[in-house]
mmCIF file of C-alpha atoms and ligand atoms in Angstrom:
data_model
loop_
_atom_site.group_PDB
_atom_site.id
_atom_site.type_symbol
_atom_site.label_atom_id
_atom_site.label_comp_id
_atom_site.label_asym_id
_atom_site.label_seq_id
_atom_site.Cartn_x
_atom_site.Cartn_y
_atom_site.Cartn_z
ATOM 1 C CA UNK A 1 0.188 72.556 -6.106
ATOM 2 C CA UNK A 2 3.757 73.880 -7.324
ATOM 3 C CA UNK A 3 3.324 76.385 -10.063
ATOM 4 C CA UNK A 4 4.932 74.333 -13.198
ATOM 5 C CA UNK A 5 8.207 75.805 -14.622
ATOM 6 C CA UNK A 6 7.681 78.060 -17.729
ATOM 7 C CA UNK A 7 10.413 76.660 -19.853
ATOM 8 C CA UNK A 8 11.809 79.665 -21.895
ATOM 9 C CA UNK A 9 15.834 79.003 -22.363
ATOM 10 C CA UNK A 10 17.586 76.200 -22.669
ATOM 11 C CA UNK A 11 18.791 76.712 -18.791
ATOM 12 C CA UNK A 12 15.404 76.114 -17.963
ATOM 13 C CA UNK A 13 15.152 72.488 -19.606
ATOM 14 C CA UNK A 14 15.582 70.156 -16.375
ATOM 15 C CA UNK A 15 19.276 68.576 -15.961
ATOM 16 C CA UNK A 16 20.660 71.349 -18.545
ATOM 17 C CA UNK A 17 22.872 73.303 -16.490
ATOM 18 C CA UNK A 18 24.753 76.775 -17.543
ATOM 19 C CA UNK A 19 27.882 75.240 -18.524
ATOM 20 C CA UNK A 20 26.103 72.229 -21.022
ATOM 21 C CA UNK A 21 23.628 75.313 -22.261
ATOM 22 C CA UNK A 22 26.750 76.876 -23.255
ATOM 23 C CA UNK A 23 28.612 74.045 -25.337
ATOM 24 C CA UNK A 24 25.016 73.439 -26.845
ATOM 25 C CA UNK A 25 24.807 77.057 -27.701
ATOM 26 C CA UNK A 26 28.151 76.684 -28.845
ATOM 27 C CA UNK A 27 27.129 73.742 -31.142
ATOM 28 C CA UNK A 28 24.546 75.723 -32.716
ATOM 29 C CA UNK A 29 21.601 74.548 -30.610
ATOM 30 C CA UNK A 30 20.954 78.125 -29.374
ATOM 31 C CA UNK A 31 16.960 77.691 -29.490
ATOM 32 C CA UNK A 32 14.344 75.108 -27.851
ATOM 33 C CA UNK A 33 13.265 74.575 -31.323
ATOM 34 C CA UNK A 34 16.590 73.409 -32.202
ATOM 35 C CA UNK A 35 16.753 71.095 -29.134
ATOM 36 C CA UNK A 36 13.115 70.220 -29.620
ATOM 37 C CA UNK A 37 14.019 68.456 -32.960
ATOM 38 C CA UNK A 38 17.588 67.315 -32.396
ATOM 39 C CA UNK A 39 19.045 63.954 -31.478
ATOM 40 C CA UNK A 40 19.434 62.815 -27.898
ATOM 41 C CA UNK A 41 22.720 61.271 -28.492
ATOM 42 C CA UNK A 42 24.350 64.520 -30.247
ATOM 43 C CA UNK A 43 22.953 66.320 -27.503
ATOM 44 C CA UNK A 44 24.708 63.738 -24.823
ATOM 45 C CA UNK A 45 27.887 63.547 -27.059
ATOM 46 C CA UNK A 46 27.685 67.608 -27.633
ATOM 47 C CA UNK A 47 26.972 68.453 -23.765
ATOM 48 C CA UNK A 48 28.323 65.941 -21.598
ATOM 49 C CA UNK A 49 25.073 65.057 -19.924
ATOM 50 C CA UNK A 50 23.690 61.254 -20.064
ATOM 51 C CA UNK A 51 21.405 60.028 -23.342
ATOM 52 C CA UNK A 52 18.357 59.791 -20.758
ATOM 53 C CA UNK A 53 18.934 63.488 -19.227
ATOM 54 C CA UNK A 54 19.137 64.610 -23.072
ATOM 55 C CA UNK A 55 16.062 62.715 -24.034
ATOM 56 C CA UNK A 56 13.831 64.064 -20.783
ATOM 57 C CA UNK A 57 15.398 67.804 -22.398
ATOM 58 C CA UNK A 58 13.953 67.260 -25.464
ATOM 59 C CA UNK A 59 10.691 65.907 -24.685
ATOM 60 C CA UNK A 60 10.595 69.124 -22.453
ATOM 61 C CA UNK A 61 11.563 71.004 -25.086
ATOM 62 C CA UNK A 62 9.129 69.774 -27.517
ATOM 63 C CA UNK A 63 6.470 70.264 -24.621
ATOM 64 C CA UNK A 64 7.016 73.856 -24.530
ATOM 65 C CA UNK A 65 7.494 74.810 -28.078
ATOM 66 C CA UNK A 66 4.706 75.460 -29.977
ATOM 67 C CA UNK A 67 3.944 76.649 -33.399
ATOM 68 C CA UNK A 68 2.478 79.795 -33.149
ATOM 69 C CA UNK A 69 -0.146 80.025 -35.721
ATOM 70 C CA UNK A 70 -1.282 83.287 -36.335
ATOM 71 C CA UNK A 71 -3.776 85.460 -38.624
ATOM 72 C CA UNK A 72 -2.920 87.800 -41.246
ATOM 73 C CA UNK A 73 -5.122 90.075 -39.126
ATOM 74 C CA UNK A 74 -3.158 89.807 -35.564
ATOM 75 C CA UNK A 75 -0.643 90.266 -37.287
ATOM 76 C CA UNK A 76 -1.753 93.721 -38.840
ATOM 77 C CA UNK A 77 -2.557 94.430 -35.394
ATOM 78 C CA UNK A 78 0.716 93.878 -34.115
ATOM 79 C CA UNK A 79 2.346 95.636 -37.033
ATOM 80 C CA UNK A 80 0.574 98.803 -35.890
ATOM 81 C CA UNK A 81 2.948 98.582 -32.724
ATOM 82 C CA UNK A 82 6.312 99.102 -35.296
ATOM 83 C CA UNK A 83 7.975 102.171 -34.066
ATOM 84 C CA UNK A 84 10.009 104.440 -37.251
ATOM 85 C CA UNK A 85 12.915 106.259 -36.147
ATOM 86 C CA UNK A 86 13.775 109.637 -38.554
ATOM 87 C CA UNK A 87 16.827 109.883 -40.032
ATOM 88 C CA UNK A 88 16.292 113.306 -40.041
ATOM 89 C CA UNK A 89 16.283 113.561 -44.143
ATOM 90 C CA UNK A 90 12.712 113.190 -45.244
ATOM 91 C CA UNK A 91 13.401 112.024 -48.424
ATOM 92 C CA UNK A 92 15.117 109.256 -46.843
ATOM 93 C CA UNK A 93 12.868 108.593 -44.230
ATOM 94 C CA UNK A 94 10.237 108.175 -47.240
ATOM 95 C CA UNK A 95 12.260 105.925 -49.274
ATOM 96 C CA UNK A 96 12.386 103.621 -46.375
ATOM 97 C CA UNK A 97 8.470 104.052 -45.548
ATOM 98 C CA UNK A 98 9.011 106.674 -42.735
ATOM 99 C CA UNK A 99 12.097 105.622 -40.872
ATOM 100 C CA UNK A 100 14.188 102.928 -39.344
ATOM 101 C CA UNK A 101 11.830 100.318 -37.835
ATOM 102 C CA UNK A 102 11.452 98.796 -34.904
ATOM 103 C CA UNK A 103 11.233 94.710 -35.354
ATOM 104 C CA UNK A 104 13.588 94.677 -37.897
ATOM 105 C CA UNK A 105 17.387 94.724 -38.841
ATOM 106 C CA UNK A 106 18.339 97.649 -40.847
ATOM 107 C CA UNK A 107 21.471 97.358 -42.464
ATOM 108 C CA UNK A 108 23.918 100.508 -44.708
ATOM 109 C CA UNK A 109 26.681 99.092 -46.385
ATOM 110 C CA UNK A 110 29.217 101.188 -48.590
ATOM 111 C CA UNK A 111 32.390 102.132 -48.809
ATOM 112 C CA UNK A 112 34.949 104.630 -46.212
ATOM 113 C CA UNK A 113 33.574 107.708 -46.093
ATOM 114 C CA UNK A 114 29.995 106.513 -47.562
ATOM 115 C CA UNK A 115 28.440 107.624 -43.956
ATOM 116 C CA UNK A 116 27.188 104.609 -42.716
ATOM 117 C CA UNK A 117 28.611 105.525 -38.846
ATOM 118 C CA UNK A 118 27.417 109.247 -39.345
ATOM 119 C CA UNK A 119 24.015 108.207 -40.282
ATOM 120 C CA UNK A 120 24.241 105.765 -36.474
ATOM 121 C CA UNK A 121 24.853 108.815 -34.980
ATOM 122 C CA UNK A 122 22.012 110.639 -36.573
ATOM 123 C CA UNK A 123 20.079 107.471 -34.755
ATOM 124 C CA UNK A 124 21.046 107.831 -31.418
ATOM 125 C CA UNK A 125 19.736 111.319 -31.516
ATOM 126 C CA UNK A 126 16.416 110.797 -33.164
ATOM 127 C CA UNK A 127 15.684 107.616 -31.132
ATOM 128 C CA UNK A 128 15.707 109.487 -28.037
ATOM 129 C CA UNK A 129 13.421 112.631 -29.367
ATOM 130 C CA UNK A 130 9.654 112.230 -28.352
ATOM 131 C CA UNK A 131 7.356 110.297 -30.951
ATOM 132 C CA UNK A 132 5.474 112.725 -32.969
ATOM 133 C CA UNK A 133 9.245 114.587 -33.139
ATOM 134 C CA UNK A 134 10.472 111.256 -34.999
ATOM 135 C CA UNK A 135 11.915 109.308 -32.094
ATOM 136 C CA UNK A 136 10.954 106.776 -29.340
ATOM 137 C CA UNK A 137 11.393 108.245 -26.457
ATOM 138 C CA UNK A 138 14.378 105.270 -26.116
ATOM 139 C CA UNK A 139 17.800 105.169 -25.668
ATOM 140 C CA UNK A 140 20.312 103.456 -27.434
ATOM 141 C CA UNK A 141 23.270 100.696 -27.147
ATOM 142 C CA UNK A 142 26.382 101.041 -29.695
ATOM 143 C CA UNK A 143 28.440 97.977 -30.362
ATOM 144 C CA UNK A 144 31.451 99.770 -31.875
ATOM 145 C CA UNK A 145 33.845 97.376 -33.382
ATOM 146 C CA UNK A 146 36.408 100.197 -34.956
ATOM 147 C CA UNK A 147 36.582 102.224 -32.331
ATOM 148 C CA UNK A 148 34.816 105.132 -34.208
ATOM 149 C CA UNK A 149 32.254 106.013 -31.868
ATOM 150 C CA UNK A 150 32.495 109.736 -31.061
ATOM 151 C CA UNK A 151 30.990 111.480 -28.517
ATOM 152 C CA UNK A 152 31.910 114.774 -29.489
ATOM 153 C CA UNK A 153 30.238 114.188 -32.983
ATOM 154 C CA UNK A 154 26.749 113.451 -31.373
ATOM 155 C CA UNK A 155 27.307 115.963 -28.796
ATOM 156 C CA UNK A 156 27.275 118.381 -31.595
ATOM 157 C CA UNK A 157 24.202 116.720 -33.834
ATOM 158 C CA UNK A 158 22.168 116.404 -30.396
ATOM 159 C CA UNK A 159 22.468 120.563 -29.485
ATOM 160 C CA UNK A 160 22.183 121.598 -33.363
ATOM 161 C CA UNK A 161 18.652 119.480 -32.962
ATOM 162 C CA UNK A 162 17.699 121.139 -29.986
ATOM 163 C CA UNK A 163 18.580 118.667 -27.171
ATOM 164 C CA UNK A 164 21.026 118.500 -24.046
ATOM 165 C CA UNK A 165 23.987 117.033 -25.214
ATOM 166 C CA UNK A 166 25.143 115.550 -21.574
ATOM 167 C CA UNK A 167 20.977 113.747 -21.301
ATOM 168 C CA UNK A 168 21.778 112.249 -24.844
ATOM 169 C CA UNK A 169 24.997 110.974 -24.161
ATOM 170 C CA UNK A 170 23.439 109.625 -20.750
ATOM 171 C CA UNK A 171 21.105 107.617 -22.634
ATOM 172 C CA UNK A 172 24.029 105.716 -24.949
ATOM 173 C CA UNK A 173 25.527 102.996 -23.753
ATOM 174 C CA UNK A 174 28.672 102.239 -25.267
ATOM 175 C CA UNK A 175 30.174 98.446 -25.504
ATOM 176 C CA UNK A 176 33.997 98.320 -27.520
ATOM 177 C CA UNK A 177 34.432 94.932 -28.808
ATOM 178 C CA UNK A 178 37.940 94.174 -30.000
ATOM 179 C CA UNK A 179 36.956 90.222 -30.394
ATOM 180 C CA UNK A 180 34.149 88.443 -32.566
ATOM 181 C CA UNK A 181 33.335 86.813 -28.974
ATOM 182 C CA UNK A 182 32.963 90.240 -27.080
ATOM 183 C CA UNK A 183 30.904 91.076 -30.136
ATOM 184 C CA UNK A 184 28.103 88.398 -30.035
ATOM 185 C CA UNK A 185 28.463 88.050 -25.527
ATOM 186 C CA UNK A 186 27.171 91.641 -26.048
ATOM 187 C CA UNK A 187 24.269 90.805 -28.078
ATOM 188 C CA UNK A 188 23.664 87.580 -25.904
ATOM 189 C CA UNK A 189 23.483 89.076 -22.457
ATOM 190 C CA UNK A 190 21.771 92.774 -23.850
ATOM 191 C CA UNK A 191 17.846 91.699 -22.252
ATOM 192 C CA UNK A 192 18.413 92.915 -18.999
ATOM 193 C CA UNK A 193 20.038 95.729 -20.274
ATOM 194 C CA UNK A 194 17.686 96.617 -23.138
ATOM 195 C CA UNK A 195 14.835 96.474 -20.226
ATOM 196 C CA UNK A 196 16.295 98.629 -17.341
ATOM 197 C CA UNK A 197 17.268 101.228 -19.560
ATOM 198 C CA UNK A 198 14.261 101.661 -22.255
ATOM 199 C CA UNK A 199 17.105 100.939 -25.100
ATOM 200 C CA UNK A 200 15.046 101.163 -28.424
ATOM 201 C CA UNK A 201 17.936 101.280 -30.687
ATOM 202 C CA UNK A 202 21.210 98.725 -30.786
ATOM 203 C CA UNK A 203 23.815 99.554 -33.132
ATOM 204 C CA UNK A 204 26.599 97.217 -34.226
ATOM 205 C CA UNK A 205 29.123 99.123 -36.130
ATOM 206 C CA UNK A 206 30.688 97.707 -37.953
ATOM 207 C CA UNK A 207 29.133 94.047 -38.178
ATOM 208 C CA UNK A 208 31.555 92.136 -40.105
ATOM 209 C CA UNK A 209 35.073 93.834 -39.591
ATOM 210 C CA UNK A 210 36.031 92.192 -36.237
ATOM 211 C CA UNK A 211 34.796 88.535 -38.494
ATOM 212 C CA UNK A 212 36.772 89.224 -41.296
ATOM 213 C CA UNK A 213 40.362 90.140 -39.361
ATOM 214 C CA UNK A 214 39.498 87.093 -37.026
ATOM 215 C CA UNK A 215 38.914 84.357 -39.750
ATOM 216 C CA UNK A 216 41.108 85.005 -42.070
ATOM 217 C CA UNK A 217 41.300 82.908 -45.818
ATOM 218 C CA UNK A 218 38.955 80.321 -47.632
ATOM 219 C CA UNK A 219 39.653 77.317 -44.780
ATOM 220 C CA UNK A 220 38.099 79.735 -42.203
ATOM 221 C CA UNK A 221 35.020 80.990 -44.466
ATOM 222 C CA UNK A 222 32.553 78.527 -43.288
ATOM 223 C CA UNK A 223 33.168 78.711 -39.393
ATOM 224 C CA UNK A 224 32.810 82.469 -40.345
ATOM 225 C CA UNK A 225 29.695 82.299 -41.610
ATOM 226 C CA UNK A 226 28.110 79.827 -39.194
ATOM 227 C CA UNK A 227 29.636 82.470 -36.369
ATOM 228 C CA UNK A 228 28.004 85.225 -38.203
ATOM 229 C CA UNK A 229 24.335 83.635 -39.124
ATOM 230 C CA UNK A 230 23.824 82.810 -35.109
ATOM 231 C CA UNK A 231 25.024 86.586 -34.054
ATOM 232 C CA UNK A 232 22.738 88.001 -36.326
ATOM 233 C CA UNK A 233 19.724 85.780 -35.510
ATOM 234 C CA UNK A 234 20.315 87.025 -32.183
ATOM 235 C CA UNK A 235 19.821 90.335 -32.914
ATOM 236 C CA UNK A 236 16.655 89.881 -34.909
ATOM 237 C CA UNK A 237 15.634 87.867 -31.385
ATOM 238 C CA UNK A 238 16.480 91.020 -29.742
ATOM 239 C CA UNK A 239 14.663 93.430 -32.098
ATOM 240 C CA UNK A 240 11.131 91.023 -32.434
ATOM 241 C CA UNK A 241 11.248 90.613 -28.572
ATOM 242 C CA UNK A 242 12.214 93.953 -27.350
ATOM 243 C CA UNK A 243 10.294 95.853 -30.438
ATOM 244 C CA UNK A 244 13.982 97.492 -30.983
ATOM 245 C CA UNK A 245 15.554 98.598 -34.200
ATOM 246 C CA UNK A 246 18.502 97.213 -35.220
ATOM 247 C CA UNK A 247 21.074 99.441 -37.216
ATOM 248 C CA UNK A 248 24.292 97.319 -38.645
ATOM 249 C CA UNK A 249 27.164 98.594 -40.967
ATOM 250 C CA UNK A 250 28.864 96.484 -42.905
ATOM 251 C CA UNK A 251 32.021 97.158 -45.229
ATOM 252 C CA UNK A 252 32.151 96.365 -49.053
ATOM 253 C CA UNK A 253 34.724 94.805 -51.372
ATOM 254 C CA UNK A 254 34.567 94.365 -54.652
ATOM 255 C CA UNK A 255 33.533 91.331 -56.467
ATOM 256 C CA UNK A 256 35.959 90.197 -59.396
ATOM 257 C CA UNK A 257 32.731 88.065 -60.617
ATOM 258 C CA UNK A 258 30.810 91.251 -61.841
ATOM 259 C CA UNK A 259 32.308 92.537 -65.005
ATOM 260 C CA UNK A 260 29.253 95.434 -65.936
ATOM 261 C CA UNK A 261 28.138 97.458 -63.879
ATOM 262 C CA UNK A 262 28.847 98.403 -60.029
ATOM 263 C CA UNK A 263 31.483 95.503 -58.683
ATOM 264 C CA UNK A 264 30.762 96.664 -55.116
ATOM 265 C CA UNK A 265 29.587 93.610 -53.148
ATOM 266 C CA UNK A 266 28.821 93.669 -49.382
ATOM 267 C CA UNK A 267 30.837 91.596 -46.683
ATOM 268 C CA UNK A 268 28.900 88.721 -45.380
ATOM 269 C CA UNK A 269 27.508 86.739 -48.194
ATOM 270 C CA UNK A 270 24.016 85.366 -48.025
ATOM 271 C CA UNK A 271 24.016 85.195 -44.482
ATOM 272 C CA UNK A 272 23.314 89.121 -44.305
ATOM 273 C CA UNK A 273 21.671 89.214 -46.943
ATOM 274 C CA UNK A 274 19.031 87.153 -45.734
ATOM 275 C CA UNK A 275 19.262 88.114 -42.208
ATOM 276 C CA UNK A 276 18.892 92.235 -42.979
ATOM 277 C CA UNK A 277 15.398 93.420 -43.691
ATOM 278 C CA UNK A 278 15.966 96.938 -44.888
ATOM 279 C CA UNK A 279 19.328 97.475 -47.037
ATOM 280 C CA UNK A 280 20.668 100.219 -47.491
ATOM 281 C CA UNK A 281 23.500 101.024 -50.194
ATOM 282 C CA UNK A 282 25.439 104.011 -49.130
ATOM 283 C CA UNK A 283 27.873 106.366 -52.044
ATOM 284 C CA UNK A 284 29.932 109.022 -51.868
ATOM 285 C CA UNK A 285 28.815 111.984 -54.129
ATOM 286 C CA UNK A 286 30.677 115.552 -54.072
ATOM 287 C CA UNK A 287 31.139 117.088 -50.488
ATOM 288 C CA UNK A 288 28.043 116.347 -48.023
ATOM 289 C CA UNK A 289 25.990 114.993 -50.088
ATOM 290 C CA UNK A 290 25.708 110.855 -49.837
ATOM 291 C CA UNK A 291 24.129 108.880 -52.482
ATOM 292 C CA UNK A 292 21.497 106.128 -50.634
ATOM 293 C CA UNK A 293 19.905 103.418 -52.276
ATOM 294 C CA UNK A 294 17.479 101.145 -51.120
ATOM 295 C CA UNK A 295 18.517 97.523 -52.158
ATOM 296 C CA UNK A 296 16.133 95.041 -50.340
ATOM 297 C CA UNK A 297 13.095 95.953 -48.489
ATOM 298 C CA UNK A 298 10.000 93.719 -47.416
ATOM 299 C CA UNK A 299 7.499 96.462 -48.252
ATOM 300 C CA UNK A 300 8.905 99.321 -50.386
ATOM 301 C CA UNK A 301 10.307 99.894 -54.133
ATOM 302 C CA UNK A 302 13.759 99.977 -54.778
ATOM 303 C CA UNK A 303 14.596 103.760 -54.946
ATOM 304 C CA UNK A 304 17.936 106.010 -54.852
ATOM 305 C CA UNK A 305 17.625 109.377 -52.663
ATOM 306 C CA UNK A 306 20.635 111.847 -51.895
ATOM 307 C CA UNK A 307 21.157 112.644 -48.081
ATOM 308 C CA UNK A 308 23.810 115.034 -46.621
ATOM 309 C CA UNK A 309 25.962 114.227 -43.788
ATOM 310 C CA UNK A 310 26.085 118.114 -42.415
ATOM 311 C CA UNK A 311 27.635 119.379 -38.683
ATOM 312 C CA UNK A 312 24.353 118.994 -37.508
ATOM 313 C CA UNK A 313 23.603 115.643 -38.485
ATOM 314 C CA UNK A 314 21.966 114.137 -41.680
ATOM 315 C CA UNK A 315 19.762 116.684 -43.841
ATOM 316 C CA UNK A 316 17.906 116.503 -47.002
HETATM 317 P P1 LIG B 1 34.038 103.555 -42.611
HETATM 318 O O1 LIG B 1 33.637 103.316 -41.184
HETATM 319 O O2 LIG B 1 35.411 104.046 -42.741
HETATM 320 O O3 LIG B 1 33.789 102.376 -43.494
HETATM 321 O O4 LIG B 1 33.127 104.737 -43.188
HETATM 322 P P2 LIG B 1 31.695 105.245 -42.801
HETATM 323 O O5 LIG B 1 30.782 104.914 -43.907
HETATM 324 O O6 LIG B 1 31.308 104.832 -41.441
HETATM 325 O O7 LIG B 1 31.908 106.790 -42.845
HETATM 326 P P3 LIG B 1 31.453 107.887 -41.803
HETATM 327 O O8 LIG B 1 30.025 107.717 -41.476
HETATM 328 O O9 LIG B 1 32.424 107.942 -40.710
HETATM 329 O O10 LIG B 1 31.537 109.159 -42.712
HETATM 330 C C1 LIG B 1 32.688 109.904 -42.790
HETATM 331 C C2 LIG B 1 32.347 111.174 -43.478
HETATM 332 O O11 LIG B 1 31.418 111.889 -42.663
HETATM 333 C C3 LIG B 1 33.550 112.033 -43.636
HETATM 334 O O12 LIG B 1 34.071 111.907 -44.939
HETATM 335 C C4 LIG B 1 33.006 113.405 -43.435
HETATM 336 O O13 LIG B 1 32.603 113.911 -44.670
HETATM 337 C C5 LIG B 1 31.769 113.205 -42.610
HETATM 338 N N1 LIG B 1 32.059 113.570 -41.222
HETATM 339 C C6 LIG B 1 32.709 112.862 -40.305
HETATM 340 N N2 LIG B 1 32.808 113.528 -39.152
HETATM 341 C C7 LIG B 1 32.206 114.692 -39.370
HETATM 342 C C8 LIG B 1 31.984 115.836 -38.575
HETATM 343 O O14 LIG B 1 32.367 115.904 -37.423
HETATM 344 N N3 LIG B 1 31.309 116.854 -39.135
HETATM 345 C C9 LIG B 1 30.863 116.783 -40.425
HETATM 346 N N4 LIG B 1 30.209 117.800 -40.941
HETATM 347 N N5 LIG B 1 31.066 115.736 -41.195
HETATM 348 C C10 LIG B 1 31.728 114.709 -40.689
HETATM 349 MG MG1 LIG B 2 32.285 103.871 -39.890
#
């Protein structure tokens, strides 16, 4: 008997080829759930493909997703698999409840300067350092939006820490996006990638800038967003399935709305809000030291540390 297809992307629904998966993707239908419980005839209209082939997809769909019901205790259990990556200040890596996770999007917003790209390149050091040393043994792959990725800088951090520079810089691979699109293809097509080279880190600096030059005024907010919400969902895809951090920077601005206190806002809205599970607020103070405080976390208190961006990376 023929070994039934195991239906796990939308290419794999029968009469969904790669060119309607990609106008349904397009569309927003970028899961099986989402075909699973959508109309046949905005599928047909969406896609091309006839009402009946768009009905068969998602009866197939709804075949092959299931609702995963778990206990609190698997769930421990699996928790006990979450990797921590050191940011090489303790007092951070405390606030945060002992360093970057795996599973998870952690995001550091703040202004120029604030160290939010010093503190990725802290990252793709400590990832690659052995476990009980802080790191997971993985390697790392930078999204860099600005064009501020520096070899040179983690060439420096990696041989202060005690590592080969050349291994380290082996172990990073680098992807410039100048477009929103390049931006979220990268994130699309990274599983093969994140597999054949152990990547335990990605790093999308900066998240929003490439988003905010490309849709520019009120008219252009919502397609923005919508662009923005599916691009990050990806990544959290990418950091559940792959148990991978995530590490995003995002740029501030301020808000007009807030007349006491601190008018500095993050880019992005609700959608990053929502979407990042560790924020982290990042402030200039005088010379090295950085000012970090923990905004939104699923399991720790709010808290303010100091951190210092040095020549040999982040220190306490
Ligand atoms: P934007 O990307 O402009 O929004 O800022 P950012 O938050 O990413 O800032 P970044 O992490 O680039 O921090 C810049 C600061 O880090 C500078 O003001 C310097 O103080 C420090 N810095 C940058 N490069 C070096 C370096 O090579 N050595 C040392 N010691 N410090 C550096
Ligand atoms: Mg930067």
């Amino acid at each position: 008997m023929a070994k039934e297809k195991v239906v796990r992307e939308l290419e794999d629904l029968p009469g969904i080829g790669p060119t309607s998966a990609e106008k349904l993707k397009a569309a927003g239908f970028d899961t099986l759930e989402k075909v699973a419980t959508a109309s046949p005839h905005e599928l047909s209209e969406i896609s091309g493909i006839s009402v009946d082939t768009a009905k068969k997809a998602v009866a197939t769909a709804q075949e092959s997703t299931t609702i995963n019901y778990q206990t609190g205790e698997a769930i421990l259990e699996k928790r006990k698999e979450i990797g921590k990556i050191s940011t090489n200040s303790k007092d951070l890596n405390d606030m945060i409840g002992g360093g970057v996770e795996t599973n998870a999007i952690t995001e550091a917003y703040g202004k120029f300067s604030s160290g939010k790209t010093q503190l990725g390149f802290q990252l793709c050091v400590s990832v690659q350092k052995p476990k009980k040393e802080g790191g997971l043994d993985g390697g790392v792959l930078f999204i860099d939006t600005e064009g501020t990725f520096r070899p040179e800088r983690i060439a420096e951090i990696a041989k202060a820490q005690g590592m080969d520079p050349t291994k380290v810089l082996e172990n990073i691979v680098v992807v410039r996006a100048q477009t929103t699109d390049q931006q979220i293809l990268t994130a699309e097509r990274a599983d093969k990638l994140i597999q054949e080279k152990n990547i335990k880190l990605v790093i999308v600096d900066s998240m929003t800038s490439l988003f905010r030059a490309e849709f520019l005024g009120r008219g252009a907010l919502g397609e923005r967003q919508q662009k923005l919400n599916s691009h990050v969902h990806r990544l959290q895809t990418l950091a559940d399935k792959h148990n991978i951090a995530v590490y995003i920077t995002n740029q501030v601005m301020d808000n007009p709305g807030i007349l006491f206190g601190d008018p500095t806002t993050p880019i992005g809205g609700n959608v990053l809000a929502h979407a990042a599970t560790t924020r982290l607020y990042l402030r200039k103070s005088k010379e090295e030291k950085r000012i970090v405080r923990l905004v939104d976390s699923p399991s720790q208190p709010e808290g303010e540390c100091v951190m210092k961006v040095t020549p040999e990376g982040i220190k306490d």
